[in-house]
CSV table of C-alpha atoms in Angstrom, one decimal:
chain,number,residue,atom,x,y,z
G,1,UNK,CA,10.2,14.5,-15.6
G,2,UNK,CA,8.4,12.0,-17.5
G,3,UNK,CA,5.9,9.2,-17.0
G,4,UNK,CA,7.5,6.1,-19.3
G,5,UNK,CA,7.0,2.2,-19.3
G,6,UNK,CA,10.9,2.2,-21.2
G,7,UNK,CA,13.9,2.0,-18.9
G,8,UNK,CA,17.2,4.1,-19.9
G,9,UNK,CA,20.1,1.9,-18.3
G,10,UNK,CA,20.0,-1.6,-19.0
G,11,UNK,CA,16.8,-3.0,-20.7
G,12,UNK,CA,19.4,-4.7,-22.8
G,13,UNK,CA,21.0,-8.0,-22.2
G,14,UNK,CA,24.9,-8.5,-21.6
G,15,UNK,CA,27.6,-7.3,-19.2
G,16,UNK,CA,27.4,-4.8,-16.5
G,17,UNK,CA,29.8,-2.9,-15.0
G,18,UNK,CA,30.0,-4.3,-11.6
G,19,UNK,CA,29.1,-0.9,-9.0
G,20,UNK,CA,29.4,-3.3,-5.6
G,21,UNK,CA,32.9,-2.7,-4.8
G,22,UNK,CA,31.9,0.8,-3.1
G,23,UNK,CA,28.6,0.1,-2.2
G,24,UNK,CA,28.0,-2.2,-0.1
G,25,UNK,CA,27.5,-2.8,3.4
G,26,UNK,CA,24.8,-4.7,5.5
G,27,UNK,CA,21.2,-4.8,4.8
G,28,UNK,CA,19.5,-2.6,7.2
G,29,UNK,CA,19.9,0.4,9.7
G,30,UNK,CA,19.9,-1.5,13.0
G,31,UNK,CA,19.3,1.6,16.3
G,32,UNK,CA,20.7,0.5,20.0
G,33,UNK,CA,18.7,-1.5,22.2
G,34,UNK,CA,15.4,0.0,23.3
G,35,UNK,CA,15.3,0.4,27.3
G,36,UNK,CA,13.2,-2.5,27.7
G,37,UNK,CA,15.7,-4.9,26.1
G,38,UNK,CA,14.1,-5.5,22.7
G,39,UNK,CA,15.6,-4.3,19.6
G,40,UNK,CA,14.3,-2.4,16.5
G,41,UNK,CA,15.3,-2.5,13.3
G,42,UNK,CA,14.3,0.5,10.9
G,43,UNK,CA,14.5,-1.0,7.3
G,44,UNK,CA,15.7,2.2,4.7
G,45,UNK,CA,13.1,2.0,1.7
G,46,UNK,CA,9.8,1.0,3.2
G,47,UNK,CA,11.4,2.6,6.8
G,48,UNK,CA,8.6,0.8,8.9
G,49,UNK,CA,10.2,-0.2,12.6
G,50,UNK,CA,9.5,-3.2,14.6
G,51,UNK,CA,10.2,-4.6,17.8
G,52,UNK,CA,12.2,-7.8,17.2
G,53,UNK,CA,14.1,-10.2,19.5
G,54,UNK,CA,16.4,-8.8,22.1
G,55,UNK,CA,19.1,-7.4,23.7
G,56,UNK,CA,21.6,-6.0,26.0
G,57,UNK,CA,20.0,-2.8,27.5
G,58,UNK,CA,22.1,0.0,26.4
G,59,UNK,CA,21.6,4.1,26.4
G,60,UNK,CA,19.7,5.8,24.0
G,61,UNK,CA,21.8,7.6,21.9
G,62,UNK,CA,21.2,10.7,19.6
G,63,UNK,CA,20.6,10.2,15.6
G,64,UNK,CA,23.6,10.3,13.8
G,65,UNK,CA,22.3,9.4,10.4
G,66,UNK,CA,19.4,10.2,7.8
G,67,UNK,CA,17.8,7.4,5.8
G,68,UNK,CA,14.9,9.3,3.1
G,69,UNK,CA,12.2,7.5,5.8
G,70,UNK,CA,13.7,9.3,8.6
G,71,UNK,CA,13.8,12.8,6.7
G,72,UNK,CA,10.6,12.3,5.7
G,73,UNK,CA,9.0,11.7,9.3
G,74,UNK,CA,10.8,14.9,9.9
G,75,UNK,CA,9.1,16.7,7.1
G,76,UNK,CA,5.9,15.0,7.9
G,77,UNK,CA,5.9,15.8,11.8
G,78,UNK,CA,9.1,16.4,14.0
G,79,UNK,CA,7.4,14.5,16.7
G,80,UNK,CA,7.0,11.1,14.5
G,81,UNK,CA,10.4,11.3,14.1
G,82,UNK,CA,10.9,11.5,18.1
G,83,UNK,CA,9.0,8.5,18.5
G,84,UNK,CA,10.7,6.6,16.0
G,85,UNK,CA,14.4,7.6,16.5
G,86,UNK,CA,14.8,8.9,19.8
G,87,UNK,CA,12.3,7.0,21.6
G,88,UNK,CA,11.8,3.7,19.6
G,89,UNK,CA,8.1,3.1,20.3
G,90,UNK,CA,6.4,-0.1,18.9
G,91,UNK,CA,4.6,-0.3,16.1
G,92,UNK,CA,1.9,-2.4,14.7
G,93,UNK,CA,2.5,-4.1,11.8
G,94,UNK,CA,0.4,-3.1,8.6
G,95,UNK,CA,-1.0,-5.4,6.4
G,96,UNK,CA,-0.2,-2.8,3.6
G,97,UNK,CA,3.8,-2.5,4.6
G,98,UNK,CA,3.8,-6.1,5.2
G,99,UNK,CA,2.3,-6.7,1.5
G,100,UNK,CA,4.9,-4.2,0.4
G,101,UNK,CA,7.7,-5.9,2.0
G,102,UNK,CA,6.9,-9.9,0.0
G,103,UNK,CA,6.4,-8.7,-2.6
G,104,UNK,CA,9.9,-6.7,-3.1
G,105,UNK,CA,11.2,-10.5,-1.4
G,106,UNK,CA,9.6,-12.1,-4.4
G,107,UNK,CA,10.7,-9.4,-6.7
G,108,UNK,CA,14.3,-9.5,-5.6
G,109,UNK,CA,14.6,-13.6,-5.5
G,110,UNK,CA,13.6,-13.8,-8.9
G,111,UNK,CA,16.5,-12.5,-10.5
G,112,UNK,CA,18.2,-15.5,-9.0
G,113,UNK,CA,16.6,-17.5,-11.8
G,114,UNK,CA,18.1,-17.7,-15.0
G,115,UNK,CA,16.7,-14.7,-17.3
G,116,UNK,CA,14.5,-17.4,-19.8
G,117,UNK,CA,13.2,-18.9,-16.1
G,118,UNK,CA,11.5,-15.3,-14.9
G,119,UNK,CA,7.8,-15.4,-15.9
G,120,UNK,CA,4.7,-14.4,-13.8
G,121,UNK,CA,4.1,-18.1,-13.0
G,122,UNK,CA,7.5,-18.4,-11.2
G,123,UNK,CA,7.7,-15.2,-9.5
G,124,UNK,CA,3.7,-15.9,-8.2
G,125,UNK,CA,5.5,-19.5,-6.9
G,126,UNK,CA,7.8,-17.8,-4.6
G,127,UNK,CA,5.0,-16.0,-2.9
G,128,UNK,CA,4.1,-18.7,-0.3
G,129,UNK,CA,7.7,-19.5,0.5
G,130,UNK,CA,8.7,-15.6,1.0
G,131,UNK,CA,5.4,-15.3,2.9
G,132,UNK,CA,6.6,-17.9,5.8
G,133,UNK,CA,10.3,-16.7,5.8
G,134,UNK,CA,8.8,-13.2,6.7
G,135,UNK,CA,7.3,-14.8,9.2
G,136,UNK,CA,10.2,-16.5,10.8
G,137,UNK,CA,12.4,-13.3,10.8
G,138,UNK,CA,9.5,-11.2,11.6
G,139,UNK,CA,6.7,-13.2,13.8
G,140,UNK,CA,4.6,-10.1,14.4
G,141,UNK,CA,3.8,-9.7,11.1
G,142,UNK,CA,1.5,-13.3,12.0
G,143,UNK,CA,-0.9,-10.9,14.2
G,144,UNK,CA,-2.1,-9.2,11.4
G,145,UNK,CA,-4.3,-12.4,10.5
G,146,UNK,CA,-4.6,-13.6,14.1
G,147,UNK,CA,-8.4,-12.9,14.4
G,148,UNK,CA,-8.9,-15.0,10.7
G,149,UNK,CA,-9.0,-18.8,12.1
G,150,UNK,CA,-10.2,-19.7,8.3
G,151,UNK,CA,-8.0,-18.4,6.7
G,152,UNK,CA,-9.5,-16.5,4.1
G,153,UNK,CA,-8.8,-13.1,5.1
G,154,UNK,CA,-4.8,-14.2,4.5
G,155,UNK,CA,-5.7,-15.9,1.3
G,156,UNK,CA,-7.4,-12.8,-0.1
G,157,UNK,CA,-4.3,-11.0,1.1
G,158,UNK,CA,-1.9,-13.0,-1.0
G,159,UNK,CA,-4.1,-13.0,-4.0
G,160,UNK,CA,-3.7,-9.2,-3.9
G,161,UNK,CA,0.2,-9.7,-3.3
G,162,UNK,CA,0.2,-11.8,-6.6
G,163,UNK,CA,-1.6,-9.5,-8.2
G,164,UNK,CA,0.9,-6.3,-7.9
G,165,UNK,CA,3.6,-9.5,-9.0
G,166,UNK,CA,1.8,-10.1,-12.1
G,167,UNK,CA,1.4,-6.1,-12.6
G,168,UNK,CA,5.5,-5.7,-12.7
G,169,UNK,CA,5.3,-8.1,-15.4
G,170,UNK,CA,3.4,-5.6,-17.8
G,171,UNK,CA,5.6,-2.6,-17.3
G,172,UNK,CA,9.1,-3.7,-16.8
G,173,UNK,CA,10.8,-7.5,-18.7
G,174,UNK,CA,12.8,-9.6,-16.2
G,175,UNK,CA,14.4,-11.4,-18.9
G,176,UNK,CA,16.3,-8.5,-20.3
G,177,UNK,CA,17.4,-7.3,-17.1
G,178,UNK,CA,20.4,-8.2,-15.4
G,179,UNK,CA,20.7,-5.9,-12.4
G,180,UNK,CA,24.0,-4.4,-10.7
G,181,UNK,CA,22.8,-4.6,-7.3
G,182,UNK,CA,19.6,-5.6,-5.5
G,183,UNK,CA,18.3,-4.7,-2.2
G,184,UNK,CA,22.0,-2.7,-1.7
G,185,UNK,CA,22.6,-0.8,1.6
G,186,UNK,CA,24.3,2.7,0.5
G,187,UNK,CA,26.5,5.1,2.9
G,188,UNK,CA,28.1,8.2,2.7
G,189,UNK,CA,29.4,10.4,5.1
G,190,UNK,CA,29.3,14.1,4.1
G,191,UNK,CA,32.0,16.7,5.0
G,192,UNK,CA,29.6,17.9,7.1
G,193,UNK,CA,30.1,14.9,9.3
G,194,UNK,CA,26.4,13.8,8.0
G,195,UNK,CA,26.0,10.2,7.1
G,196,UNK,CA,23.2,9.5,4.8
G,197,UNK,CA,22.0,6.0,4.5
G,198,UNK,CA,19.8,3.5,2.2
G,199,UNK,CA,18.4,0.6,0.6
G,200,UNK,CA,18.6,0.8,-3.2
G,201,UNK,CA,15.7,-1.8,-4.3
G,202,UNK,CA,17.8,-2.3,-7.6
G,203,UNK,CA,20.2,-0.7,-9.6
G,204,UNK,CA,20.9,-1.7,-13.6
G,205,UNK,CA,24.4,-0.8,-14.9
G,206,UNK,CA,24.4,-1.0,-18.7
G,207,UNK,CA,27.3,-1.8,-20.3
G,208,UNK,CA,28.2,2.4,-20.8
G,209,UNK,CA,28.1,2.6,-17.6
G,210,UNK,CA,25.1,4.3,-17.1
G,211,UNK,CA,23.5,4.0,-13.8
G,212,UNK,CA,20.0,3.8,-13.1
G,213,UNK,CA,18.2,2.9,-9.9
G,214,UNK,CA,15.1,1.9,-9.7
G,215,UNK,CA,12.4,1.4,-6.8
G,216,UNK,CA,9.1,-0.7,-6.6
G,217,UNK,CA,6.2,1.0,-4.8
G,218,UNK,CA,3.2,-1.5,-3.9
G,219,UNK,CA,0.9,1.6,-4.0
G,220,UNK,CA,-0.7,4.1,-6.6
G,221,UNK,CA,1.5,6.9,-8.1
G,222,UNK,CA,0.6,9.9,-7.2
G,223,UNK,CA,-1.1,13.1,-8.3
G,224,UNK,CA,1.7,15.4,-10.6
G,225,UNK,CA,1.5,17.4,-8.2
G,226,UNK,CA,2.7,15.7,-5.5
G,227,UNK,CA,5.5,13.6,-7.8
G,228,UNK,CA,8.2,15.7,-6.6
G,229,UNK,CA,8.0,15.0,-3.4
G,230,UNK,CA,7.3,10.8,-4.4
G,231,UNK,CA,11.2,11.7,-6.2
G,232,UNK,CA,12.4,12.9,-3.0
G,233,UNK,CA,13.7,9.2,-2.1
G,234,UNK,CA,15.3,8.8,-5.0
G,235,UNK,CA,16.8,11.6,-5.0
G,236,UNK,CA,18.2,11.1,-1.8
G,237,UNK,CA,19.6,8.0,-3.2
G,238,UNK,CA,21.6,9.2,-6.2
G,239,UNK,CA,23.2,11.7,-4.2
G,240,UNK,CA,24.6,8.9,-2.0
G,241,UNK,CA,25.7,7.4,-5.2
G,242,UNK,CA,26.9,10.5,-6.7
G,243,UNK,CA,29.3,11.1,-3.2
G,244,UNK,CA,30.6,7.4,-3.5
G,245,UNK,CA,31.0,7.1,-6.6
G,246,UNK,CA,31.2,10.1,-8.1
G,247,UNK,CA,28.4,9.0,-10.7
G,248,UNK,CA,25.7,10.8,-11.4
G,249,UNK,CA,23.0,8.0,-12.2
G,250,UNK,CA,21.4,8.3,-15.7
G,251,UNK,CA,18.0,7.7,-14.5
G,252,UNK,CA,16.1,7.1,-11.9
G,253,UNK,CA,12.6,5.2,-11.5
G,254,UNK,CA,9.5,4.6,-9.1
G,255,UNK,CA,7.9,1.6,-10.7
G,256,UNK,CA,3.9,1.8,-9.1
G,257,UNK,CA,3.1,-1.3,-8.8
G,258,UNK,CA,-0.7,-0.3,-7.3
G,259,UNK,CA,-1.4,1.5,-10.5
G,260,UNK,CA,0.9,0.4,-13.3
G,261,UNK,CA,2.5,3.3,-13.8
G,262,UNK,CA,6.3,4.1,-14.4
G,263,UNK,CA,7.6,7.4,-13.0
G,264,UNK,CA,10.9,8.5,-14.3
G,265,UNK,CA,13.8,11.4,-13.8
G,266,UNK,CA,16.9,11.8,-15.5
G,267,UNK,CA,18.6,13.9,-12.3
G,268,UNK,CA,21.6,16.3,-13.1
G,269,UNK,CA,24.5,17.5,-10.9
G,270,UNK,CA,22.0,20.6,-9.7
G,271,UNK,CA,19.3,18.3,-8.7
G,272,UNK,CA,21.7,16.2,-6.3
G,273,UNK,CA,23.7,19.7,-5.2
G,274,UNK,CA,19.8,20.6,-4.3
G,275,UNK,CA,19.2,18.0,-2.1
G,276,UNK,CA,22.3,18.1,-0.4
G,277,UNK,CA,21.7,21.6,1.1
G,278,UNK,CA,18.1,20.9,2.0
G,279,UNK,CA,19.3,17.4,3.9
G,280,UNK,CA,21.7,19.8,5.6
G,281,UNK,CA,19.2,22.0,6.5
G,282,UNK,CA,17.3,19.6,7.5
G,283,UNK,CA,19.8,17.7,9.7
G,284,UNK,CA,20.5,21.2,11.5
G,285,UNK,CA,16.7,21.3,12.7
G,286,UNK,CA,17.3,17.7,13.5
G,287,UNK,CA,20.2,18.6,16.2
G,288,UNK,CA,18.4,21.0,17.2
G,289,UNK,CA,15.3,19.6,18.0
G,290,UNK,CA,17.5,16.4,19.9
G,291,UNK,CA,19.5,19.5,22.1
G,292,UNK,CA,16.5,21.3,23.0
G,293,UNK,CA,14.0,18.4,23.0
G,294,UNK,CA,11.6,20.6,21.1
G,295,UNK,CA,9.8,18.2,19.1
G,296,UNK,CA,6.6,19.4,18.1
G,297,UNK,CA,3.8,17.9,16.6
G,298,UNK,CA,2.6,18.7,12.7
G,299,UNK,CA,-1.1,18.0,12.7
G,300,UNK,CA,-1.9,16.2,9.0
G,301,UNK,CA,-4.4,13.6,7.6
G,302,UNK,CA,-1.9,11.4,7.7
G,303,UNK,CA,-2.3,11.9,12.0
G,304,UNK,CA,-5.2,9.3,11.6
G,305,UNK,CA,-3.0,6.4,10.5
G,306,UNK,CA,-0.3,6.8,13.5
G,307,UNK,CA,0.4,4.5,15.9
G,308,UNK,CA,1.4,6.9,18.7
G,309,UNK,CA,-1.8,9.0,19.2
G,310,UNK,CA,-2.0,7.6,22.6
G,311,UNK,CA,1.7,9.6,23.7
G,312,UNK,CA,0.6,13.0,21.1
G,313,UNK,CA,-0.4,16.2,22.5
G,314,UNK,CA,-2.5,16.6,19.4
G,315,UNK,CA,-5.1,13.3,21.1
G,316,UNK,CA,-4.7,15.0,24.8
G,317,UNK,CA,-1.5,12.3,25.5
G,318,UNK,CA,2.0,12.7,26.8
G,319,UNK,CA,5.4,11.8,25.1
G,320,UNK,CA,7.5,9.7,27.3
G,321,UNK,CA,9.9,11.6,29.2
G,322,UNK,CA,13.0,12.7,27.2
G,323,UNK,CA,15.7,10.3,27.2
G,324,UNK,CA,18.2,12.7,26.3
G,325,UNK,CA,20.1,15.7,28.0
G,326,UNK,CA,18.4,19.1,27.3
G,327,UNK,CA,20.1,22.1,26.0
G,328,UNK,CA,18.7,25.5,27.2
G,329,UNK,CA,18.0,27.9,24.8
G,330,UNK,CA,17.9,31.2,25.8
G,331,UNK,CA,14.8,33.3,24.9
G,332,UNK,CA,14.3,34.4,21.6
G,333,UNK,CA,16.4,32.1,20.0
G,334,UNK,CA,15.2,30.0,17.0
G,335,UNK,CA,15.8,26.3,17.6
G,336,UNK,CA,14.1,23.0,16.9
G,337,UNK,CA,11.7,21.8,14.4
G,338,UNK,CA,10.3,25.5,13.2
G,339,UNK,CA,13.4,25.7,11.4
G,340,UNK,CA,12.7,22.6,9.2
G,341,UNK,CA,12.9,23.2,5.3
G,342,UNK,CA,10.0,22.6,3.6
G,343,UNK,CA,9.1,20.5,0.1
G,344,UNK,CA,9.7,22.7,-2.9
């Protein structure tokens, strides 16, 4: 592992070897209607859920497939992962998610220009027009601002957004990229019967072959300690690469937008071997957990940023009653979320 502002794919102009043929699919994990008729749609990179439009009122189902935000609201706390799978609640939009999600819009629409056309100017241009198209496929996301009648609040807002724009700029050179794939949707189904699911924010195929997949984070890299666990996503990804393709990806890289740095990791077969047992191991506790209706809550810092303190045993509130049919477990038997691997 290595911290690096220099790319290993395709920094390089020229041809790519094209990697879409295998690889794609549609552009987000969309779950069954929620009870109430609305709909939500859990997007695989950031993995924040909203409420949007509506629908037919159909049954809840159980999980059938991980995305790296899903397994890691399982890591986090089993009972996040209840509320966000199995029972769907709302969430409020975040002015931080929301900043996150323009500015991979902008990020992603530059590359439509040709490569002598992608300067900072340009890509800070797209910002207003990505800003209202976010709010025409996602209207909550005008709340956030809804108590700021002058305006300045939001402008602030998209200063910082063209500030992490400009920030790319200095670590990675638009106009000696041209990516494979951007904002790709990845599936594979593992023999297990597993199906593990994605957004790739871009991948660059030099003309080797190499693979490398890359990921923007609109936040600060973190500590070494914890970088591991920041690889865990990727990770995630290049095994469902690896099992399509059958590609091992030269490189992968979290490009920290929030603190200009580069994290990199050249993963081997091991690495992606690795993750497949713990996502196994993981998914287990996950069945486990949806048959028993064990859930239980993992009390973290993180507990004062969630959105469903008002339904957690941990505040003195009550999960909505279990939409699912319970399996009895018979006593002394070790079942649900206590079974969980943990980050290594």
């Amino acid at each position: 592992m290595e911290t690096s502002t220099e790319g290993a794919a395709a920094d390089g102009g020229g041809d790519v070897t094209p990697v879409a043929a295998a690889l794609t699919g549609p552009v987000s994990d969309e779950y069954p209607a929620n009870a109430d008729g609305t709909t939500v749609t859990v997007e695989a990179g950031e993995g924040a859920s909203t409420a949007t439009g509506t629908a037919a009122v159909v049954p809840v189902i159980a999980p059938t497939s991980l995305s790296p935000s899903r397994a890691g609201d399982f890591m986090q706390c089993p009972l996040l992962y209840r509320f966000r799978v199995i029972d769907r609640l709302p969430e409020k939009p975040s002015a931080a998610a929301t900043k996150g999600t323009l500015v991979h819009a902008v990020l992603e629409r530059l590359f439509d220009a040709p490569a002598a056309e992608r300067t900072a100017p340009r890509a800070k241009s797209l910002i207003p027009g990505q800003w209202d198209r976010l709010r025409e496929s996602r209207p909550e996301v005008v709340e956030l601002f809804a108590d700021d009648p002058e305006g300045e609040r939001l402008a602030a807002w998209l200063a910082e957004a063209e500030q992490l724009v400009e920030r790319w700029f200095g670590l990675e050179d638009p106009t000696r990229l041209e990516p494979a794939e951007r904002e790709l949707f990845v599936e594979a189904e593992l023999d297990s019967g597993l199906k593990l699911r994605g957004i790739i924010d871009r991948v660059d195929v030099a003309p080797t072959g190499e693979v490398r997949i890359v990921d923007y984070k609109t936040g600060k890299a973190p500590r070494p300690e914890y970088a591991e666990g920041a690889l865990f996503q990727m990770k995630f990804y290049a095994l469902v690469v690896w099992r399509l393709k059958r590609v091992v990806p030269r490189r992968l890289q979290l490009v920290y937008l929030g603190s200009g740095d580069v994290l990199t990791y050249d993963p081997v077969l091991a690495d992606l071997e690795r993750v497949e047992r713990k996502l196994l191991a993981l998914w287990d506790a996950i069945r486990q957990a949806t048959e028993t209706g064990d859930w239980r809550p993992r009390p973290t810092k993180l507990c004062g940023w969630c959105d469903h303190q008002a339904h957690c045993p941990e505040f003195g509130g009550t999960p909505p009653p279990y939409p699912l049919p319970l399996r009895v477990v018979e006593q002394g038997s070790a079942a649900g979320p206590e079974s969980a691997p943990r980050e290594t």
